[in-house]
Amino acid sequence: MTEPSVRVIGHQWARDAHAIKDFLGRNQVPFRWLDLDRGRRAGALLEEMGLTGAALPVVLLADHTALEDPPIEVLAEHLGMHMHADRTYYDVAIVGAGPAGLAAAVYGATEGLSTVLIEKEAPGGQAGTSSRIENYLGFPTGVSGAELASRALTQATRFGAEVLTPVAATKLTIENGYKTLELSDGNSLTCRGLIIATGVAYRHLPAEGLDRLTGAGVYYGAATTEALAAEGQHVYVVGSANSAGQGAKYFSKFADRVTVIIRGPDLAAHMSQYLIDQLDETPNIEVLPHTHVTKAIGEDHLQEIELENLETGEQTTVPASFLFIFIGAEPSHEWLGETVACDEHGYILTGPDLIEDDQLPADWPLKRHPLHLETSSPGIFATGDVRHGSIRRVAGAVGEGSTAIQLVHRYLAEVH
Ligand SMILES: Cc1cc2nc3c(=O)[nH]c(=O)nc-3n(C[C@H](O)[C@H](O)[C@H](O)COP(=O)(O)OP(=O)(O)OC[C@H]3O[C@@H](n4cnc5c(N)ncnc54)[C@H](O)[C@@H]3O)c2cc1C
């Protein structure tokens, strides 16, 4: 096996080190992690490079550039990621490169639209963090989210979609039907058709100490880059839906023992039966019912968690170095301001869901009804998990992303 050309040197429990490892891992940049707390190799390398006393973590690149505690954008620039748009106008801009956004980019580019896809973290979205997607058509033995994302990204770019990452859409303004997006790189671009595919992000668990220790033993989602460090350890997983089940299964390959903490009596209410069966068949996974986490304890990293039995009120404190939290997710799209109508939970309303008591929204400006997937603002479409009524599955997101391009075509035909 060839040595990865990127090396990251730091302390296992440092939040900045976790953020960099997570970014590289999710963007499929091969790297070697050198832990200063394990063995002498990492320290010796820093000394050899004249970097003793450097701000940690240090990222060493193939050309021997050493970046000291780099912000993600700086690291991305050094890695040659495409962060600045080539043009100022596109027929369609897509915000979010999860399955919905990637599908829209493939269809937009193949159907002759100038297409830009903007992603703030890593292509693949939530699906990209899944260790094994088993119910997506065409993959009878499952496919890892990372592989699915990488294949889709290759497909989108091969057909000519421009993909900007890591870049966030930070503001939207509309003038005469032209939509202008401000971006986190300080630039802006304008489009006629806009597809919002920003999905959902993990909901935070409101327990004492958790925020302070996030990235230092407490992780939201699968954080697969930390799995090797969990080797031989007792890992705790919080959550009772499919993502928690997949996480538990994944960590059981590395950890000595995995405990899944759930509030209810069993997994039946929220988890698919095939996953429940898999957890049952894995000897080092156990489920702790009627329980929630009330506190995370540790100085610079997680050392113990406090648990409460919801039936008896009994509290126990157990040693724990790894807590992975999968407790559902919610949409976040403050950058849209008030431009599109949402339901009470922030999911974007589209098509028939905008019509109440046979009435179109008061500010809907056209004679026609909003198209299926069109928001309360003409020419802006919402797809995938961010949309009210979405089925919250990869196949649903892919279907909606592809369909939205047809609707963009119809909209563009109207305005030209
Ligand atoms: C661990 C896990 C396992 C799962 N397993 C399965 C499974 O086995 N089968 C299945 O069918 N479904 C599964 N799901 C659900 C599935 O992944 C989601 O339904 C799907 O990813 C939704 O796709 P999406 O494109 O709508 O949104 P997302 O996947 O959430 O992607 C949204 C993207 O938008 C980006 N974004 C957000 N805001 C901005 C902004 N302002 N600017 C730029 N980019 C932005 C985000 O960074 C993200 O990459 C799983 C989910 C998780 C978390």
Short mmCIF file of C-alpha atoms and ligand atoms in Angstrom, two decimals:
data_model
loop_
_atom_site.label_atom_id
_atom_site.label_comp_id
_atom_site.label_asym_id
_atom_site.label_seq_id
_atom_site.Cartn_x
_atom_site.Cartn_y
_atom_site.Cartn_z
CA MET A 1 0.00 0.00 0.00
CA THR A 2 1.39 3.45 -0.87
CA GLU A 3 1.81 5.95 1.92
CA PRO A 4 -0.85 8.73 1.76
CA SER A 5 0.80 11.99 0.75
CA VAL A 6 -1.05 14.04 3.40
CA ARG A 7 -0.09 13.57 7.06
CA VAL A 8 -1.88 15.08 10.06
CA ILE A 9 0.01 15.35 13.35
CA GLY A 10 -1.74 16.22 16.58
CA HIS A 11 -3.40 15.03 19.77
CA GLN A 12 -6.23 12.47 19.58
CA TRP A 13 -8.59 14.52 21.73
CA ALA A 14 -8.07 17.94 20.12
CA ARG A 15 -11.20 19.33 18.46
CA ASP A 16 -9.25 21.00 15.64
CA ALA A 17 -7.55 17.71 14.84
CA HIS A 18 -10.93 15.96 14.68
CA ALA A 19 -12.33 18.70 12.38
CA ILE A 20 -9.40 18.28 9.97
CA LYS A 21 -9.54 14.47 9.99
CA ASP A 22 -13.30 14.59 9.46
CA PHE A 23 -12.94 17.05 6.57
CA LEU A 24 -10.24 14.98 4.84
CA GLY A 25 -12.08 11.71 5.43
CA ARG A 26 -15.44 12.98 4.19
CA ASN A 27 -13.82 14.54 1.12
CA GLN A 28 -11.99 11.28 0.45
CA VAL A 29 -8.52 12.76 0.68
CA PRO A 30 -6.23 9.89 1.79
CA PHE A 31 -4.20 10.88 4.85
CA ARG A 32 -2.16 9.35 7.63
CA TRP A 33 -2.97 10.34 11.21
CA LEU A 34 0.03 10.57 13.54
CA ASP A 35 -0.99 10.78 17.19
CA LEU A 36 1.44 12.61 19.48
CA ASP A 37 0.02 10.70 22.43
CA ARG A 38 0.89 7.29 20.95
CA GLY A 39 4.52 6.38 20.40
CA ARG A 40 7.39 8.68 19.41
CA ARG A 41 7.02 8.77 15.64
CA ALA A 42 4.81 11.87 15.45
CA GLY A 43 7.03 13.90 17.79
CA ALA A 44 10.19 12.77 15.98
CA LEU A 45 8.72 13.86 12.63
CA LEU A 46 7.86 17.32 13.98
CA GLU A 47 11.41 17.65 15.29
CA GLU A 48 12.90 16.50 12.00
CA MET A 49 10.83 19.11 10.14
CA GLY A 50 11.84 21.87 12.59
CA LEU A 51 8.24 22.13 13.77
CA THR A 52 8.61 21.50 17.49
CA GLY A 53 6.38 24.10 19.16
CA ALA A 54 4.21 24.57 16.03
CA ALA A 55 0.49 25.24 16.47
CA LEU A 56 -1.27 21.87 16.35
CA PRO A 57 -2.51 20.03 14.44
CA VAL A 58 0.12 20.26 11.73
CA VAL A 59 -0.84 19.14 8.23
CA LEU A 60 2.08 18.04 6.02
CA LEU A 61 1.33 18.07 2.31
CA ALA A 62 2.98 16.11 -0.50
CA ASP A 63 5.15 19.10 -1.50
CA HIS A 64 6.41 19.31 2.15
CA THR A 65 4.33 22.41 2.91
CA ALA A 66 3.51 22.39 6.62
CA LEU A 67 0.23 24.03 7.63
CA GLU A 68 -0.09 24.85 11.33
CA ASP A 69 -3.64 24.49 12.68
CA PRO A 70 -5.07 25.57 9.30
CA PRO A 71 -8.67 26.75 8.90
CA ILE A 72 -10.56 24.29 6.66
CA GLU A 73 -10.75 26.80 3.77
CA VAL A 74 -6.97 27.28 3.81
CA LEU A 75 -6.40 23.53 3.81
CA ALA A 76 -8.91 23.13 0.94
CA GLU A 77 -7.13 25.80 -1.13
CA HIS A 78 -3.78 24.02 -0.59
CA LEU A 79 -5.36 20.72 -1.64
CA GLY A 80 -6.46 22.35 -4.90
CA MET A 81 -10.19 22.01 -4.28
CA HIS A 82 -12.40 24.03 -6.62
CA MET A 83 -13.69 26.84 -4.41
CA HIS A 84 -14.34 29.80 -6.69
CA ALA A 85 -16.99 29.82 -9.41
CA ASP A 86 -15.73 30.07 -13.01
CA ARG A 87 -18.70 32.19 -14.11
CA THR A 88 -21.04 34.78 -12.67
CA TYR A 89 -24.24 33.39 -14.26
CA TYR A 90 -25.68 29.83 -14.45
CA ASP A 91 -28.99 28.50 -15.73
CA VAL A 92 -29.33 26.54 -12.52
CA ALA A 93 -27.57 26.66 -9.16
CA ILE A 94 -27.98 23.83 -6.70
CA VAL A 95 -27.22 24.35 -3.02
CA GLY A 96 -26.20 21.18 -1.16
CA ALA A 97 -24.44 18.14 -2.61
CA GLY A 98 -26.21 15.30 -0.83
CA PRO A 99 -27.98 12.71 -3.00
CA ALA A 100 -30.64 15.24 -4.08
CA GLY A 101 -28.14 17.91 -5.13
CA LEU A 102 -25.82 15.44 -6.84
CA ALA A 103 -28.71 13.95 -8.82
CA ALA A 104 -29.86 17.43 -9.84
CA ALA A 105 -26.31 18.27 -10.95
CA VAL A 106 -26.06 15.13 -13.10
CA TYR A 107 -29.42 15.78 -14.78
CA GLY A 108 -28.84 19.54 -15.11
CA ALA A 109 -25.48 19.05 -16.82
CA THR A 110 -26.64 16.20 -19.06
CA GLU A 111 -29.66 18.17 -20.18
CA GLY A 112 -27.72 21.15 -21.40
CA LEU A 113 -28.10 23.59 -18.54
CA SER A 114 -25.11 25.51 -17.23
CA THR A 115 -25.04 24.00 -13.75
CA VAL A 116 -23.23 24.82 -10.54
CA LEU A 117 -23.40 22.74 -7.36
CA ILE A 118 -22.40 24.37 -4.07
CA GLU A 119 -21.46 22.24 -1.05
CA LYS A 120 -20.31 23.57 2.31
CA GLU A 121 -18.78 20.42 3.83
CA ALA A 122 -18.37 17.35 1.63
CA PRO A 123 -20.25 15.87 -1.33
CA GLY A 124 -22.53 13.04 -0.21
CA GLY A 125 -24.31 14.86 2.59
CA GLN A 126 -25.82 12.58 5.24
CA ALA A 127 -25.68 9.62 2.89
CA GLY A 128 -21.92 10.15 2.57
CA THR A 129 -21.57 9.42 6.30
CA SER A 130 -23.46 6.12 6.09
CA SER A 131 -21.27 3.04 6.42
CA ARG A 132 -23.63 0.89 4.33
CA ILE A 133 -26.78 1.80 2.43
CA GLU A 134 -28.59 -1.47 1.83
CA ASN A 135 -31.89 -0.35 0.32
CA TYR A 136 -30.74 1.71 -2.67
CA LEU A 137 -31.78 0.22 -5.98
CA GLY A 138 -29.07 -1.57 -7.92
CA PHE A 139 -26.79 -2.39 -4.97
CA PRO A 140 -28.05 -5.76 -3.70
CA THR A 141 -25.21 -6.15 -1.20
CA GLY A 142 -25.26 -2.51 -0.16
CA VAL A 143 -22.94 0.37 -0.93
CA SER A 144 -21.03 2.66 1.39
CA GLY A 145 -22.22 6.26 1.38
CA ALA A 146 -18.68 7.40 0.56
CA GLU A 147 -18.57 5.23 -2.55
CA LEU A 148 -22.01 6.34 -3.72
CA ALA A 149 -21.02 10.00 -3.22
CA SER A 150 -17.72 9.58 -5.03
CA ARG A 151 -19.36 7.86 -8.01
CA ALA A 152 -22.09 10.53 -8.22
CA LEU A 153 -19.54 13.34 -7.98
CA THR A 154 -17.47 11.84 -10.80
CA GLN A 155 -20.63 11.50 -12.88
CA ALA A 156 -21.71 15.12 -12.26
CA THR A 157 -18.29 16.60 -13.08
CA ARG A 158 -17.81 14.34 -16.11
CA PHE A 159 -21.00 15.74 -17.60
CA GLY A 160 -19.80 19.29 -16.98
CA ALA A 161 -21.44 20.41 -13.74
CA GLU A 162 -19.19 22.78 -11.80
CA VAL A 163 -18.86 21.72 -8.16
CA LEU A 164 -17.72 24.25 -5.55
CA THR A 165 -16.56 22.80 -2.23
CA PRO A 166 -16.17 23.59 0.62
CA VAL A 167 -18.29 26.67 -0.06
CA ALA A 168 -21.55 27.66 1.66
CA ALA A 169 -24.42 29.71 0.29
CA THR A 170 -24.76 32.52 2.82
CA LYS A 171 -27.46 34.83 1.40
CA LEU A 172 -30.10 34.92 -1.33
CA THR A 173 -31.53 37.97 -3.05
CA ILE A 174 -34.01 38.01 -5.94
CA GLU A 175 -34.43 40.69 -8.57
CA ASN A 176 -36.63 40.38 -11.68
CA GLY A 177 -36.56 36.59 -11.37
CA TYR A 178 -32.75 36.49 -11.19
CA LYS A 179 -31.52 34.85 -8.01
CA THR A 180 -28.20 35.98 -6.58
CA LEU A 181 -26.36 33.78 -4.09
CA GLU A 182 -23.67 35.18 -1.85
CA LEU A 183 -21.04 32.58 -1.05
CA SER A 184 -18.70 31.98 1.85
CA ASP A 185 -15.64 32.62 -0.37
CA GLY A 186 -16.78 36.25 -0.59
CA ASN A 187 -18.00 35.98 -4.20
CA SER A 188 -21.53 35.81 -5.56
CA LEU A 189 -23.22 34.23 -8.55
CA THR A 190 -26.55 34.65 -10.28
CA CYS A 191 -28.92 32.03 -11.65
CA ARG A 192 -32.42 31.76 -13.05
CA GLY A 193 -33.35 28.37 -11.59
CA LEU A 194 -32.37 27.56 -8.01
CA ILE A 195 -32.59 24.16 -6.34
CA ILE A 196 -32.37 23.97 -2.56
CA ALA A 197 -31.03 20.57 -1.52
CA THR A 198 -29.59 21.43 1.87
CA GLY A 199 -31.02 18.42 3.69
CA VAL A 200 -30.95 18.28 7.47
CA ALA A 201 -28.24 18.42 10.12
CA TYR A 202 -27.98 16.46 13.36
CA ARG A 203 -30.02 17.77 16.25
CA HIS A 204 -27.89 18.50 19.31
CA LEU A 205 -28.43 16.57 22.52
CA PRO A 206 -29.08 19.03 25.35
CA ALA A 207 -27.08 17.43 28.17
CA GLU A 208 -24.56 19.11 30.47
CA GLY A 209 -20.96 18.99 29.23
CA LEU A 210 -21.72 17.64 25.77
CA ASP A 211 -21.07 20.82 23.79
CA ARG A 212 -17.70 21.36 25.46
CA LEU A 213 -16.58 17.81 24.66
CA THR A 214 -17.94 17.62 21.11
CA GLY A 215 -15.02 16.58 18.91
CA ALA A 216 -13.14 15.26 21.96
CA GLY A 217 -14.89 11.95 22.58
CA VAL A 218 -18.42 13.18 21.79
CA TYR A 219 -19.31 13.01 18.10
CA TYR A 220 -22.47 13.65 16.09
CA GLY A 221 -23.01 11.02 13.41
CA ALA A 222 -20.70 8.19 12.56
CA ALA A 223 -17.41 10.20 12.59
CA THR A 224 -15.78 7.24 10.88
CA THR A 225 -12.31 8.77 11.08
CA GLU A 226 -12.40 8.12 14.84
CA ALA A 227 -13.32 4.44 14.51
CA LEU A 228 -9.73 3.17 14.63
CA ALA A 229 -9.07 5.09 17.85
CA ALA A 230 -12.09 3.28 19.33
CA GLU A 231 -10.40 -0.08 18.77
CA GLY A 232 -10.79 -2.32 21.81
CA GLN A 233 -12.85 0.31 23.67
CA HIS A 234 -16.40 0.44 24.97
CA VAL A 235 -18.36 2.71 22.62
CA TYR A 236 -21.73 4.28 23.43
CA VAL A 237 -24.22 5.13 20.68
CA VAL A 238 -27.28 7.31 21.35
CA GLY A 239 -30.33 6.93 19.09
CA SER A 240 -32.93 4.45 17.97
CA ALA A 241 -33.36 5.02 14.23
CA ASN A 242 -31.56 3.46 11.24
CA SER A 243 -28.58 5.83 11.37
CA ALA A 244 -27.86 4.79 14.99
CA GLY A 245 -28.24 1.11 14.01
CA GLN A 246 -25.79 1.48 11.14
CA GLY A 247 -23.39 3.37 13.41
CA ALA A 248 -23.54 0.65 16.09
CA LYS A 249 -22.93 -2.05 13.51
CA TYR A 250 -19.97 -0.15 12.08
CA PHE A 251 -18.33 0.50 15.46
CA SER A 252 -18.83 -3.11 16.55
CA LYS A 253 -16.10 -4.04 14.04
CA PHE A 254 -13.53 -1.99 15.98
CA ALA A 255 -14.82 -1.63 19.53
CA ASP A 256 -14.75 -4.28 22.19
CA ARG A 257 -18.34 -3.51 23.13
CA VAL A 258 -21.07 -1.20 21.80
CA THR A 259 -23.98 -0.03 23.94
CA VAL A 260 -26.93 1.59 22.16
CA ILE A 261 -28.75 3.97 24.50
CA ILE A 262 -32.45 4.43 23.67
CA ARG A 263 -35.29 6.21 25.42
CA GLY A 264 -37.98 3.69 24.44
CA PRO A 265 -38.47 0.04 25.41
CA ASP A 266 -36.96 -1.38 22.18
CA LEU A 267 -35.85 -0.54 18.64
CA ALA A 268 -39.02 -1.61 16.84
CA ALA A 269 -40.63 1.84 16.64
CA HIS A 270 -37.97 3.56 14.49
CA MET A 271 -35.46 1.07 13.10
CA SER A 272 -35.84 -1.15 10.01
CA GLN A 273 -36.27 -4.83 10.87
CA TYR A 274 -33.21 -5.89 8.84
CA LEU A 275 -31.01 -3.66 11.01
CA ILE A 276 -32.63 -4.82 14.26
CA ASP A 277 -31.86 -8.40 13.16
CA GLN A 278 -28.26 -7.46 12.39
CA LEU A 279 -27.79 -5.85 15.82
CA ASP A 280 -29.37 -8.91 17.51
CA GLU A 281 -26.92 -11.17 15.71
CA THR A 282 -23.84 -9.13 16.70
CA PRO A 283 -22.58 -10.44 20.03
CA ASN A 284 -20.73 -7.27 21.12
CA ILE A 285 -23.76 -4.96 20.67
CA GLU A 286 -26.25 -4.45 23.49
CA VAL A 287 -29.26 -2.16 23.78
CA LEU A 288 -29.90 -0.13 26.94
CA PRO A 289 -33.62 0.77 26.95
CA HIS A 290 -35.50 3.50 28.88
CA THR A 291 -32.29 5.49 29.27
CA HIS A 292 -30.93 8.90 28.38
CA VAL A 293 -27.61 10.71 28.80
CA THR A 294 -27.76 13.51 31.35
CA LYS A 295 -24.13 14.58 31.56
CA ALA A 296 -20.75 14.23 29.87
CA ILE A 297 -17.76 14.40 32.19
CA GLY A 298 -14.07 14.98 31.39
CA GLU A 299 -11.38 17.66 31.45
CA ASP A 300 -10.01 17.85 27.91
CA HIS A 301 -11.82 14.77 26.61
CA LEU A 302 -14.75 12.55 27.47
CA GLN A 303 -14.06 10.25 30.43
CA GLU A 304 -17.47 9.40 31.89
CA ILE A 305 -21.15 9.75 31.08
CA GLU A 306 -24.04 10.03 33.48
CA LEU A 307 -27.11 8.02 32.53
CA GLU A 308 -30.64 8.17 33.88
CA ASN A 309 -33.22 5.39 33.77
CA LEU A 310 -36.42 7.08 32.59
CA GLU A 311 -38.66 4.59 34.39
CA THR A 312 -36.99 4.48 37.80
CA GLY A 313 -35.10 7.80 37.82
CA GLU A 314 -31.97 5.93 38.89
CA GLN A 315 -28.72 7.63 37.87
CA THR A 316 -25.44 5.89 37.12
CA THR A 317 -22.05 7.17 36.02
CA VAL A 318 -20.02 4.93 33.72
CA PRO A 319 -16.54 5.29 32.20
CA ALA A 320 -16.78 6.26 28.51
CA SER A 321 -14.30 7.64 25.99
CA PHE A 322 -16.52 7.53 22.89
CA LEU A 323 -20.11 8.71 22.58
CA PHE A 324 -21.65 8.84 19.10
CA ILE A 325 -24.98 10.66 18.88
CA PHE A 326 -27.64 10.02 16.23
CA ILE A 327 -30.83 11.61 17.55
CA GLY A 328 -32.55 12.88 14.46
CA ALA A 329 -32.02 15.95 12.43
CA GLU A 330 -33.58 19.24 11.44
CA PRO A 331 -33.29 21.66 8.51
CA SER A 332 -31.19 24.81 8.81
CA HIS A 333 -31.31 27.40 6.07
CA GLU A 334 -31.12 30.83 7.71
CA TRP A 335 -29.38 32.08 4.55
CA LEU A 336 -32.75 31.90 2.74
CA GLY A 337 -34.30 34.50 5.04
CA GLU A 338 -38.02 34.79 4.41
CA THR A 339 -37.85 34.01 0.69
CA VAL A 340 -39.64 30.64 0.86
CA ALA A 341 -42.56 29.44 2.98
CA CYS A 342 -41.83 26.68 5.50
CA ASP A 343 -43.85 24.52 7.87
CA GLU A 344 -43.63 25.02 11.65
CA HIS A 345 -40.48 22.84 11.83
CA GLY A 346 -38.59 24.68 9.09
CA TYR A 347 -39.19 22.16 6.27
CA ILE A 348 -39.80 23.95 2.95
CA LEU A 349 -43.30 23.81 1.50
CA THR A 350 -43.62 22.97 -2.19
CA GLY A 351 -46.29 22.49 -4.88
CA PRO A 352 -49.66 21.34 -3.52
CA ASP A 353 -48.51 21.78 0.10
CA LEU A 354 -48.53 25.54 -0.48
CA ILE A 355 -52.25 25.57 -1.11
CA GLU A 356 -54.40 26.06 1.96
CA ASP A 357 -58.23 26.00 1.81
CA ASP A 358 -58.00 26.05 -1.99
CA GLN A 359 -56.05 29.31 -1.81
CA LEU A 360 -52.57 30.01 -3.20
CA PRO A 361 -50.18 31.91 -0.88
CA ALA A 362 -51.06 35.62 -0.86
CA ASP A 363 -47.67 36.65 -2.28
CA TRP A 364 -47.60 34.03 -5.09
CA PRO A 365 -47.17 36.28 -8.17
CA LEU A 366 -48.15 33.98 -11.08
CA LYS A 367 -51.46 32.85 -12.56
CA ARG A 368 -50.36 29.21 -12.65
CA HIS A 369 -50.08 27.06 -9.56
CA PRO A 370 -46.62 26.29 -8.10
CA LEU A 371 -45.11 23.28 -9.85
CA HIS A 372 -44.60 20.08 -7.90
CA LEU A 373 -41.33 20.75 -5.89
CA GLU A 374 -41.56 24.51 -6.54
CA THR A 375 -41.46 26.70 -3.43
CA SER A 376 -43.51 29.82 -2.73
CA SER A 377 -40.98 31.75 -4.83
CA PRO A 378 -41.20 31.00 -8.58
CA GLY A 379 -38.14 29.27 -10.02
CA ILE A 380 -36.88 28.13 -6.62
CA PHE A 381 -37.29 24.39 -6.02
CA ALA A 382 -36.74 22.30 -2.88
CA THR A 383 -35.70 18.66 -3.00
CA GLY A 384 -34.79 15.86 -0.60
CA ASP A 385 -34.85 15.93 3.18
CA VAL A 386 -35.23 19.72 3.46
CA ARG A 387 -38.64 19.51 1.77
CA HIS A 388 -41.86 19.14 3.77
CA GLY A 389 -43.21 15.65 3.10
CA SER A 390 -39.93 14.12 1.91
CA ILE A 391 -39.56 10.41 2.64
CA ARG A 392 -36.06 10.95 4.10
CA ARG A 393 -34.38 8.25 2.03
CA VAL A 394 -31.56 8.28 -0.54
CA ALA A 395 -33.86 7.07 -3.33
CA GLY A 396 -36.43 9.78 -2.59
CA ALA A 397 -33.76 12.50 -2.61
CA VAL A 398 -32.26 11.23 -5.89
CA GLY A 399 -35.71 11.07 -7.49
CA GLU A 400 -36.61 14.59 -6.43
CA GLY A 401 -33.24 16.04 -7.48
CA SER A 402 -33.63 14.56 -10.95
CA THR A 403 -37.27 15.65 -11.26
CA ALA A 404 -36.47 19.21 -10.23
CA ILE A 405 -34.37 19.68 -13.36
CA GLN A 406 -37.42 19.00 -15.54
CA LEU A 407 -39.28 21.66 -13.60
CA VAL A 408 -36.39 24.12 -13.98
CA HIS A 409 -36.68 23.57 -17.75
CA ARG A 410 -40.38 24.42 -17.61
CA TYR A 411 -39.69 27.53 -15.56
CA LEU A 412 -36.89 28.69 -17.89
CA ALA A 413 -39.17 28.22 -20.91
CA GLU A 414 -41.71 30.53 -19.22
CA VAL A 415 -39.29 33.34 -18.46
CA HIS A 416 -37.36 33.36 -21.72
C1 LIG B 1 -25.91 7.73 9.10
C2 LIG B 1 -27.05 7.74 8.12
C3 LIG B 1 -27.42 6.59 7.48
C4 LIG B 1 -28.45 6.59 6.55
N1 LIG B 1 -28.77 5.43 5.90
C5 LIG B 1 -29.71 5.42 4.94
C6 LIG B 1 -29.99 4.22 4.23
O1 LIG B 1 -29.42 3.17 4.49
N2 LIG B 1 -30.93 4.28 3.25
C7 LIG B 1 -31.60 5.43 2.92
O2 LIG B 1 -32.39 5.42 2.00
N3 LIG B 1 -31.36 6.58 3.61
C8 LIG B 1 -30.43 6.60 4.61
N4 LIG B 1 -30.18 7.76 5.31
C9 LIG B 1 -30.94 8.97 4.96
C10 LIG B 1 -30.36 9.63 3.70
O3 LIG B 1 -28.95 9.72 3.83
C11 LIG B 1 -30.97 11.01 3.49
O4 LIG B 1 -32.35 10.85 3.30
C12 LIG B 1 -30.36 11.70 2.27
O5 LIG B 1 -28.96 11.88 2.43
C13 LIG B 1 -31.01 13.06 2.04
O6 LIG B 1 -30.38 13.65 0.96
P1 LIG B 1 -30.42 15.23 0.70
O7 LIG B 1 -29.61 15.44 -0.52
O8 LIG B 1 -31.81 15.70 0.74
O9 LIG B 1 -29.71 15.92 1.96
P2 LIG B 1 -28.35 15.67 2.73
O10 LIG B 1 -27.84 14.31 2.52
O11 LIG B 1 -28.64 16.11 4.13
O12 LIG B 1 -27.33 16.68 2.06
C14 LIG B 1 -27.46 18.07 2.19
C15 LIG B 1 -26.14 18.74 1.87
O13 LIG B 1 -26.33 20.14 1.83
C16 LIG B 1 -25.18 20.79 2.37
N5 LIG B 1 -25.54 22.14 2.79
C17 LIG B 1 -26.39 22.50 3.79
N6 LIG B 1 -26.48 23.83 3.84
C18 LIG B 1 -25.68 24.34 2.88
C19 LIG B 1 -25.34 25.66 2.46
N7 LIG B 1 -25.87 26.75 3.04
N8 LIG B 1 -24.46 25.81 1.44
C20 LIG B 1 -23.92 24.72 0.81
N9 LIG B 1 -24.20 23.45 1.19
C21 LIG B 1 -25.07 23.26 2.20
C22 LIG B 1 -24.79 19.87 3.53
O14 LIG B 1 -23.43 20.06 3.90
C23 LIG B 1 -25.05 18.49 2.91
O15 LIG B 1 -23.90 17.97 2.28
C24 LIG B 1 -29.16 7.78 6.26
C25 LIG B 1 -28.81 8.97 6.94
C26 LIG B 1 -27.76 8.96 7.86
C27 LIG B 1 -27.40 10.22 8.58
#
